[in-house]
CSV table of C-alpha atoms in Angstrom, one decimal:
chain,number,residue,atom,x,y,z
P,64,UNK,CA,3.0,92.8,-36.6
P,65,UNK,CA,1.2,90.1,-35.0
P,66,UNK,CA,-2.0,90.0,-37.6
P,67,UNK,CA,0.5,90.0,-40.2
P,68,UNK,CA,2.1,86.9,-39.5
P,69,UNK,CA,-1.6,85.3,-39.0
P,70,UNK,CA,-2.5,86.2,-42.3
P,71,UNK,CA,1.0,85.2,-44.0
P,72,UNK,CA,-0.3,81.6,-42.1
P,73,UNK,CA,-3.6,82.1,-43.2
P,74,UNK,CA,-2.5,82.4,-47.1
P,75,UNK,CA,-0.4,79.3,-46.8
P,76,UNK,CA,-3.1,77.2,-45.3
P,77,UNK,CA,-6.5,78.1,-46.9
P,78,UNK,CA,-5.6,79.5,-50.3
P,79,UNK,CA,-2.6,76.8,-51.5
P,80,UNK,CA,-4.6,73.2,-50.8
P,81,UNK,CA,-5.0,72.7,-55.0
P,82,UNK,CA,-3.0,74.3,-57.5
P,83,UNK,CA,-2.9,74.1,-60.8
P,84,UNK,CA,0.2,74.6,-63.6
P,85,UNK,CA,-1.3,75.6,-66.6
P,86,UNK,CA,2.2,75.7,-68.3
P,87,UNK,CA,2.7,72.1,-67.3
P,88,UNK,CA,-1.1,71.3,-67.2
P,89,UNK,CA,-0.3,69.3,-64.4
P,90,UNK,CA,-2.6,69.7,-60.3
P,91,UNK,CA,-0.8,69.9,-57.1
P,92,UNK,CA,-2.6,69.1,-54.5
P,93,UNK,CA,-1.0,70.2,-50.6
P,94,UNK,CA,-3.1,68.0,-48.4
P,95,UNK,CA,-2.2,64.7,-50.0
P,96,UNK,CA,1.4,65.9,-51.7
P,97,UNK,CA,0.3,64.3,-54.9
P,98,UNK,CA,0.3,65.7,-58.5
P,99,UNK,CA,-2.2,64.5,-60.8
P,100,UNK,CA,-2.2,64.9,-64.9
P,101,UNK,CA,-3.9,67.7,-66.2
P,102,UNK,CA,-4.2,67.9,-70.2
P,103,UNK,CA,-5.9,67.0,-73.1
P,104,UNK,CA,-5.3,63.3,-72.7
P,105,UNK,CA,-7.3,62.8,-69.4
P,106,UNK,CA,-10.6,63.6,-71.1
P,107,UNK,CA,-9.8,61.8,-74.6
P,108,UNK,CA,-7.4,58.8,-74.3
P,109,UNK,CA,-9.5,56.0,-72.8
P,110,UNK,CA,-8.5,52.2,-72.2
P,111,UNK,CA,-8.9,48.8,-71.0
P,112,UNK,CA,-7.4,48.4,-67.4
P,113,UNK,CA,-4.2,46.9,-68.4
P,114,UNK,CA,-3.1,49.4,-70.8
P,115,UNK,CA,-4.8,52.3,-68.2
P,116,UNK,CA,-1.6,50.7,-66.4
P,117,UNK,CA,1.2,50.1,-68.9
P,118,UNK,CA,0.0,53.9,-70.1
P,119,UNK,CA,1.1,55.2,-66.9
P,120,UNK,CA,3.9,53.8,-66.5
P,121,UNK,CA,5.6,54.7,-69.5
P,122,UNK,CA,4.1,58.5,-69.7
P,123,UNK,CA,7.0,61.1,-69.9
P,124,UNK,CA,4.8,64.4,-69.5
P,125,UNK,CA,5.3,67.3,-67.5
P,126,UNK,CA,9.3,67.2,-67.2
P,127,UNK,CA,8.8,63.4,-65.1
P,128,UNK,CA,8.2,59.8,-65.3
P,129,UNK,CA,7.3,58.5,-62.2
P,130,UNK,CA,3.4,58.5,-63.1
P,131,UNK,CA,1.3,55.6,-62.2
P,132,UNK,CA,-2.7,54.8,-61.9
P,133,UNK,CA,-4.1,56.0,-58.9
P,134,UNK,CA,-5.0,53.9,-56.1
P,135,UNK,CA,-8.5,53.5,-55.5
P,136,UNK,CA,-8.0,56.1,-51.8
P,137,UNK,CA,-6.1,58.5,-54.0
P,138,UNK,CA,-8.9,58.5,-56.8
P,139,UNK,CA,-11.0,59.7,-54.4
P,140,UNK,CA,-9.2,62.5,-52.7
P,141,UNK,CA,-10.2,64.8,-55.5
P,142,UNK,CA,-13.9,64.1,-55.6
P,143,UNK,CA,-15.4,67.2,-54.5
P,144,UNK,CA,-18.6,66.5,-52.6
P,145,UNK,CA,-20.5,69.1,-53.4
P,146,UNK,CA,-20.2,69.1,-57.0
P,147,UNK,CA,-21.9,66.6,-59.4
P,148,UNK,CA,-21.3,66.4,-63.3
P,149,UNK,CA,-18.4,66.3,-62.4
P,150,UNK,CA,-17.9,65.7,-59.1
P,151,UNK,CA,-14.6,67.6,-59.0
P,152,UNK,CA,-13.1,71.4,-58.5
P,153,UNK,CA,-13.3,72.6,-62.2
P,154,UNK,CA,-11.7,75.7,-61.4
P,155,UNK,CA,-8.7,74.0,-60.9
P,156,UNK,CA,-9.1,70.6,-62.9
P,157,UNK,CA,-9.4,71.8,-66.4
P,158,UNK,CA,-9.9,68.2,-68.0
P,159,UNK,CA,-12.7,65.9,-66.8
P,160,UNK,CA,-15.6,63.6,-69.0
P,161,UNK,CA,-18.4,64.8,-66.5
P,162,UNK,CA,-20.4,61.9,-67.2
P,163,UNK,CA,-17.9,58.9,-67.3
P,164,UNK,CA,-15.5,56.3,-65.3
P,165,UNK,CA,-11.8,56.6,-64.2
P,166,UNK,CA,-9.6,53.6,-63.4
P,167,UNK,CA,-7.9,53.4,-60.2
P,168,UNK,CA,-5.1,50.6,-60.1
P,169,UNK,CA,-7.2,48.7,-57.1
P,170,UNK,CA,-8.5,45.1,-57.3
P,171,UNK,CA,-11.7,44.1,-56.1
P,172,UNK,CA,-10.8,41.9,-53.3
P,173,UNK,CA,-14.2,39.9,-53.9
P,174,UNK,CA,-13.5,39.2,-57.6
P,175,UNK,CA,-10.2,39.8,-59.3
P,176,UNK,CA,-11.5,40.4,-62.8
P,177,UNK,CA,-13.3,43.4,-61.3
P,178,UNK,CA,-11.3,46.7,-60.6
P,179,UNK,CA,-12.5,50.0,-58.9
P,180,UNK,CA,-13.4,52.8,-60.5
P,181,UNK,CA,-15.2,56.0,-59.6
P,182,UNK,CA,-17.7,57.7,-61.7
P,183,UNK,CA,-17.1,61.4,-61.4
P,184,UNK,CA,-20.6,62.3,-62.6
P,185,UNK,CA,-21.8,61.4,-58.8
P,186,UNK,CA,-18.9,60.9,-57.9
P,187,UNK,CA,-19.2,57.5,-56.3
P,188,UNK,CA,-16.9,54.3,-56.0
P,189,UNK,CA,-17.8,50.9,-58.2
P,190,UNK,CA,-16.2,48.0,-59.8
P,191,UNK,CA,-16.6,46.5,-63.3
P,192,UNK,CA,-14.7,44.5,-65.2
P,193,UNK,CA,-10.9,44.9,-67.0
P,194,UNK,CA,-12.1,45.3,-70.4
P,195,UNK,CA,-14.1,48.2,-70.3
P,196,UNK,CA,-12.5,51.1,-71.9
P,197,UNK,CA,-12.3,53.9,-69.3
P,198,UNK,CA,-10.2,57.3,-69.4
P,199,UNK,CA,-7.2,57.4,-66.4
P,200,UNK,CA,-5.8,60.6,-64.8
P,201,UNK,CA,-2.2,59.7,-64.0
P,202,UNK,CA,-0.6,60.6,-60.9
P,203,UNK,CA,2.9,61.1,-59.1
P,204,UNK,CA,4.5,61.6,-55.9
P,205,UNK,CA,5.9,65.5,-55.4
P,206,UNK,CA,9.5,64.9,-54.4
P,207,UNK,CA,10.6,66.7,-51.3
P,208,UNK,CA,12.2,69.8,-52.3
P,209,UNK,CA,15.5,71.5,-51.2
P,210,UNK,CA,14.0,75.1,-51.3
P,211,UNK,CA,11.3,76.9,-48.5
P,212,UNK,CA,8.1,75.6,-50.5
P,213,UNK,CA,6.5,79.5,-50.2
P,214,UNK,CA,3.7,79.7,-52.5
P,215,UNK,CA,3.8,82.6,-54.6
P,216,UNK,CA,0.3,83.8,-52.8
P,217,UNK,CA,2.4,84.0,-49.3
P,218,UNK,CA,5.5,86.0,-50.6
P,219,UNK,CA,3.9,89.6,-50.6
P,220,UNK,CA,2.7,89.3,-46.7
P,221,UNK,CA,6.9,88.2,-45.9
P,222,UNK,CA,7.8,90.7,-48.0
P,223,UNK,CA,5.7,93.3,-46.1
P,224,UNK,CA,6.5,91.6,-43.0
P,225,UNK,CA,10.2,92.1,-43.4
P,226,UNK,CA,10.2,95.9,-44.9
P,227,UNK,CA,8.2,96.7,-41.7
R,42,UNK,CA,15.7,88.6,-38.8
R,43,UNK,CA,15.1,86.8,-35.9
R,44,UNK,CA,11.2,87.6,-36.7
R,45,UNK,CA,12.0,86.6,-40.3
R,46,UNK,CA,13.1,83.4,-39.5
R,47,UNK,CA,9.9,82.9,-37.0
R,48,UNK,CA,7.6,83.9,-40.3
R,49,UNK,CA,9.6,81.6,-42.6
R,50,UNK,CA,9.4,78.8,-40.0
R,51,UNK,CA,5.9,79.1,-39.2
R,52,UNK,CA,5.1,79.3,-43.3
R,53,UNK,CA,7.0,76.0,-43.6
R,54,UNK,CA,5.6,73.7,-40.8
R,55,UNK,CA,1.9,74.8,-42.5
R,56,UNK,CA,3.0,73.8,-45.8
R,57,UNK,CA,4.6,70.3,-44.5
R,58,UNK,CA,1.2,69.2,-43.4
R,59,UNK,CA,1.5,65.1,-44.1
R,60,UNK,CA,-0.6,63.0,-46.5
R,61,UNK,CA,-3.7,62.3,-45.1
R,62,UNK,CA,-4.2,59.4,-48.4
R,63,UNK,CA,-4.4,56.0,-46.9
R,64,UNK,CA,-3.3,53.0,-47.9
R,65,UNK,CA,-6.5,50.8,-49.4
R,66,UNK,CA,-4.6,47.8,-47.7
R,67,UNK,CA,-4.2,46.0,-51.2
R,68,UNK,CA,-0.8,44.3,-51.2
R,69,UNK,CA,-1.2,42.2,-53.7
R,70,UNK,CA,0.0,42.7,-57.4
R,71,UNK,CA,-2.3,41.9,-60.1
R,72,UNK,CA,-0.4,43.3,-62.7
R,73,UNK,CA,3.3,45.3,-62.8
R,74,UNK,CA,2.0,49.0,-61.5
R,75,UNK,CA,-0.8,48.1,-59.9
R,76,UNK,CA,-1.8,49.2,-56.4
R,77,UNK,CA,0.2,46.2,-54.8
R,78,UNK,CA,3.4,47.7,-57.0
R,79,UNK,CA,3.4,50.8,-55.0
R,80,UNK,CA,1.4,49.5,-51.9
R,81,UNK,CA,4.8,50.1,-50.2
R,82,UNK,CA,5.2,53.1,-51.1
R,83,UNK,CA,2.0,55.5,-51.1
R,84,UNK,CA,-0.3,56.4,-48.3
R,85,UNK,CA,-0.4,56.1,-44.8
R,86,UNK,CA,-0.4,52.9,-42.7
R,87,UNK,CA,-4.1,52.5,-40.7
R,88,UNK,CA,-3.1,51.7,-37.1
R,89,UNK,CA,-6.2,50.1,-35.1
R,90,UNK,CA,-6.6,49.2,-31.5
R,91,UNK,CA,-9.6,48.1,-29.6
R,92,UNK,CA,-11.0,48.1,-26.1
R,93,UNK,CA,-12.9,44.7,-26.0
R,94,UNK,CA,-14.8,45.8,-22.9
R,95,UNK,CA,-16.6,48.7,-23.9
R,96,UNK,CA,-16.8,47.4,-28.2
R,97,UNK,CA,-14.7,50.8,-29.3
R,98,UNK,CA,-12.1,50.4,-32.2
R,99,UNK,CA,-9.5,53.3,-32.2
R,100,UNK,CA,-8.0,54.2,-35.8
R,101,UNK,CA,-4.8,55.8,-34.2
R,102,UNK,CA,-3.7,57.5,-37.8
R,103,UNK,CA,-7.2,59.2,-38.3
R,104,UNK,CA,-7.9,60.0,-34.2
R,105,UNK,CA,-11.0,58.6,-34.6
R,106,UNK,CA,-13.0,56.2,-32.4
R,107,UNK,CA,-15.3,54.0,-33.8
R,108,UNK,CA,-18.6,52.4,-32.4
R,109,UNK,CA,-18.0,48.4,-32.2
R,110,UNK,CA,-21.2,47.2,-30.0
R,111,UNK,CA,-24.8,47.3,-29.7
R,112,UNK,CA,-27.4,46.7,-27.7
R,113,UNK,CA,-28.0,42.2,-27.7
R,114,UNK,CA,-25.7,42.8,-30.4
R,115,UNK,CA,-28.5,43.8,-33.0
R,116,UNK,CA,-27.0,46.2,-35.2
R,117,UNK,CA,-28.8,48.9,-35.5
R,118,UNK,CA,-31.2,49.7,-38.9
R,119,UNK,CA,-33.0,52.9,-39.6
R,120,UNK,CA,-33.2,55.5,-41.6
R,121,UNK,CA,-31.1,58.5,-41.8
R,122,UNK,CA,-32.4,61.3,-39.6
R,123,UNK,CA,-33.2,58.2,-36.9
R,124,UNK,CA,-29.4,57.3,-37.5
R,125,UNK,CA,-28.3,60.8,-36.9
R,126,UNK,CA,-30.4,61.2,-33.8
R,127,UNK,CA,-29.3,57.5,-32.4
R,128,UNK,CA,-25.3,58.3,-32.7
R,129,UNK,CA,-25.6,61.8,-30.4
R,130,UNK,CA,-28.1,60.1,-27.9
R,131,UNK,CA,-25.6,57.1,-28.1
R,132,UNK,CA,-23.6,56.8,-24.5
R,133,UNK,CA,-20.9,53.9,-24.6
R,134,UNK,CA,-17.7,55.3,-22.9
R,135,UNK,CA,-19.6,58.7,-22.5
R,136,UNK,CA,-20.9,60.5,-25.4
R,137,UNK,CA,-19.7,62.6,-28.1
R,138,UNK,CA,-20.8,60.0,-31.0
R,139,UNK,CA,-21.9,61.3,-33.8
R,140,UNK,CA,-22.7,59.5,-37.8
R,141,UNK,CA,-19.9,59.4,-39.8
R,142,UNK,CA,-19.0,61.8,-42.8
R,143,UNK,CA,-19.0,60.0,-45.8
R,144,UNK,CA,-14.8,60.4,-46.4
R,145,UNK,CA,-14.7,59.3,-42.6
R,146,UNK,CA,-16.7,56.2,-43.6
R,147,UNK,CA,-14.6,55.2,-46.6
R,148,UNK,CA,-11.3,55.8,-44.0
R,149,UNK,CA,-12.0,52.2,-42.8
R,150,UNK,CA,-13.0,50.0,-45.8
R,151,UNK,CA,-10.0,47.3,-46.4
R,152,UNK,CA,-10.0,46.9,-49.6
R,153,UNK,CA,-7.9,43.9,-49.4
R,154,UNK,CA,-11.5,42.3,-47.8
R,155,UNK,CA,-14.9,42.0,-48.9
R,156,UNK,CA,-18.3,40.4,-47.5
R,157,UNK,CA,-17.3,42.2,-45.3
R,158,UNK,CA,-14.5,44.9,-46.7
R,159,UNK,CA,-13.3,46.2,-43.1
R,160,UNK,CA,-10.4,44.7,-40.8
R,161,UNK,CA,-12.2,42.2,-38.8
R,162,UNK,CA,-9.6,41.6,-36.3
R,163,UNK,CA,-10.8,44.8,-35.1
R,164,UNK,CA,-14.3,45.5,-36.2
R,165,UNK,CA,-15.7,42.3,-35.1
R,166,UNK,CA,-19.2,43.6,-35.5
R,167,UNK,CA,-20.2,44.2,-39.4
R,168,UNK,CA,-23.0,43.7,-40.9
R,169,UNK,CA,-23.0,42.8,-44.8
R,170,UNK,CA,-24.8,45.8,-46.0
R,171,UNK,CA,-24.6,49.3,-46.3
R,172,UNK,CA,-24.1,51.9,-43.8
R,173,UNK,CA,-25.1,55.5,-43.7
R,174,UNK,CA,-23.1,58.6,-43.6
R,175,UNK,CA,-24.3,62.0,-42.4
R,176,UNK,CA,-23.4,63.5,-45.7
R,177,UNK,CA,-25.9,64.4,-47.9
R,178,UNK,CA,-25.9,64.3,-51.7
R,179,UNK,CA,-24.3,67.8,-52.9
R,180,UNK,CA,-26.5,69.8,-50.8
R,181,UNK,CA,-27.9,69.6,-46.9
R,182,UNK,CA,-31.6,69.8,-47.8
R,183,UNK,CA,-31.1,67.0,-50.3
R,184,UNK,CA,-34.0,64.2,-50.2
R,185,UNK,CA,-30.7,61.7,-50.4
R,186,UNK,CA,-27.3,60.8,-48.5
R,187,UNK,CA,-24.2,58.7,-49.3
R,188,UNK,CA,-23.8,55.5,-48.0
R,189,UNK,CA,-20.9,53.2,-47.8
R,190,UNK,CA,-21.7,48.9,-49.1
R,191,UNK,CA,-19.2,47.2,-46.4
R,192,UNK,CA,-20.1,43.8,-48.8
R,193,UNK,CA,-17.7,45.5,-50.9
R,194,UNK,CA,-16.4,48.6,-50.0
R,195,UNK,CA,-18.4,51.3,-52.7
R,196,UNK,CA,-20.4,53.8,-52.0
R,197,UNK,CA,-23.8,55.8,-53.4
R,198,UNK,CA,-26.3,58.0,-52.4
R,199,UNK,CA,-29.5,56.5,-51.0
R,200,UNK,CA,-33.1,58.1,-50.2
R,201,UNK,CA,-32.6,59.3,-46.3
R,202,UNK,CA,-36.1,57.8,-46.0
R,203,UNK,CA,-34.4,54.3,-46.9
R,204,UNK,CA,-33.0,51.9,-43.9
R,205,UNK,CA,-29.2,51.6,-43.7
R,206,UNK,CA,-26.9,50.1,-40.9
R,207,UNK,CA,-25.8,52.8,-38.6
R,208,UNK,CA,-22.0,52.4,-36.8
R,209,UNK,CA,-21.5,56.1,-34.9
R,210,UNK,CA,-18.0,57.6,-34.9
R,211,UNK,CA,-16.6,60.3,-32.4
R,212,UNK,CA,-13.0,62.2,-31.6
R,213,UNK,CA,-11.3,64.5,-34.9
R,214,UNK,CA,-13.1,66.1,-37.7
């Protein structure tokens, strides 16, 4: 029984870290709890910084509107390292302009008209100036939930686990 | 049931593990849903402390220890197989030092700095220039590696023949 409840563990740590709602076209992503705008609009909608911003803040998508720009630490937790053009997991990410800049909402501390941003060719960080018109991926908190949060991958090693 | 429970318990501490995103330090507000908007809200809080008598910082909410000191306090310049052989031959404290990943590296930029973009109430030893990382670009046999500017905070990949500033790391990975 014992290898059973080792893989049941094992499915809820290795295979659930990014997941991807294709009915909602929206990314969860475990290891930072955050869930990140997934459809058309990330790879064709593209603005100046402020209205990057303003377009966040007023989304309604994906049943919720508590979307904002990322912060510049956020950004950056879905660069995938290993991956260039783009640098990001395009099995699960279905929308991504490999060769283009992404707002985050963070200031440069050494000139205020500048703004972080990373390029997700390379997939490095760099600043440039408000007014270039940049495409944003929106993201939200995942509000705690009420229910056991079992991934769907996890549920047929319990169920074996508690018919044997 | 009792074993049920034990599965279902198990299953949910693994799937509670806690944000690892940090906050970039930015508190102020530039504009209405900015970073300083939510600074409050998102990330975790960076908790340093440092032991002045052997130059080691301590980033208590990543476990790792940071190198702080060098030798006549030259910080040390070289390139990036030198860098990784000077952090494992490195003894200050004992050893265990190591160069950083590049995602370890980013962990202490402050961007809420710049010139340089690191807490210097703790890391009292910064050079204005860029440091390497042991992370290479995409691939290990790459002829490049990312490096992180500590003038600003960004980062890019860099020939691993090239000369970069080296601050060695040790303790979680």
């Amino acid at each position: 029984m014992k290898w059973i409840i080792f893989l049941a563990m094992l499915a809820g740590t290795l295979h659930a870290a990014l997941i991807r709602d294709n009915v909602l076209e929206v990314v969860y992503d475990e290891k930072t709890n955050l869930i990140w705008q997934d459809n058309i609009s990330v790879k064709t909608d593209r603005f100046i910084w402020e209205d990057a911003i303003d377009y966040c803040e007023a989304l309604d998508f994906a049943n919720s509107q508590e979307w904002r720009v990322p912060n510049i630490n956020e950004l950056f937790s879905i660069v995938h390292m290993e991956h260039a053009f783009p640098s990001i997991n395009t099995d699960i990410f279905k929308n991504i302009v490999p060769r283009y800049y992404y707002w985050s909402s963070t200031t440069f501390a050494g000139n205020t008209n500048f703004v972080w941003n990373i390029y997700f060719g390379y997939g490095h960080e760099s600043t440039c100036t408000r007014n270039h018109r940049y495409y944003v991926r929106c993201v939200r908190d995942k509000e705690p939930e009420a229910v056991l949060p079992l991934q769907p991958s996890e549920l047929p090693f319990l169920y074996y686990y508690l018919l044997n | 049931m009792f074993k049920s429970i034990i599965v279902i318990s198990i299953t949910f501490l693994f799937s509670c593990a806690e944000s690892y995103v940090l906050k970039t330090g930015q508190t102020v507000e530039y504009k209405t849903g900015d970073n300083g908007t939510y600074h409050a809200l998102t990330g975790v809080e960076r908790s340093y402390s440092r032991d002045n008598i052997n130059g080691i910082v301590s980033d208590h909410s990543t476990n790792l220890q940071w190198q702080d000191y060098y030798e006549e306090g030259k910080i040390y310049r070289t390139d990036w197989t030198a860098a990784n052989t000077y952090c494992t031959k490195l003894h200050l404290k004992g050893v265990g030092w190591r160069l950083p990943t590049r995602y370890e590296l980013t962990t202490i930029v402050d961007y809420s700095q710049s010139h340089p973009a690191i807490n210097t109430t703790f890391f009292q030893v910064t050079a204005s220039g860029t440091y390497w990382s042991s992370t290479s670009y995409m691939k290990p046999e790459s002829a490049n590696a990312w490096r992180t500017n500590f003038n600003d905070g960004g980062d890019y990949v860099s020939k691993k023949e090239n000369v970069n500033f080296v601050r060695c790391v040790r303790g979680a990975k």
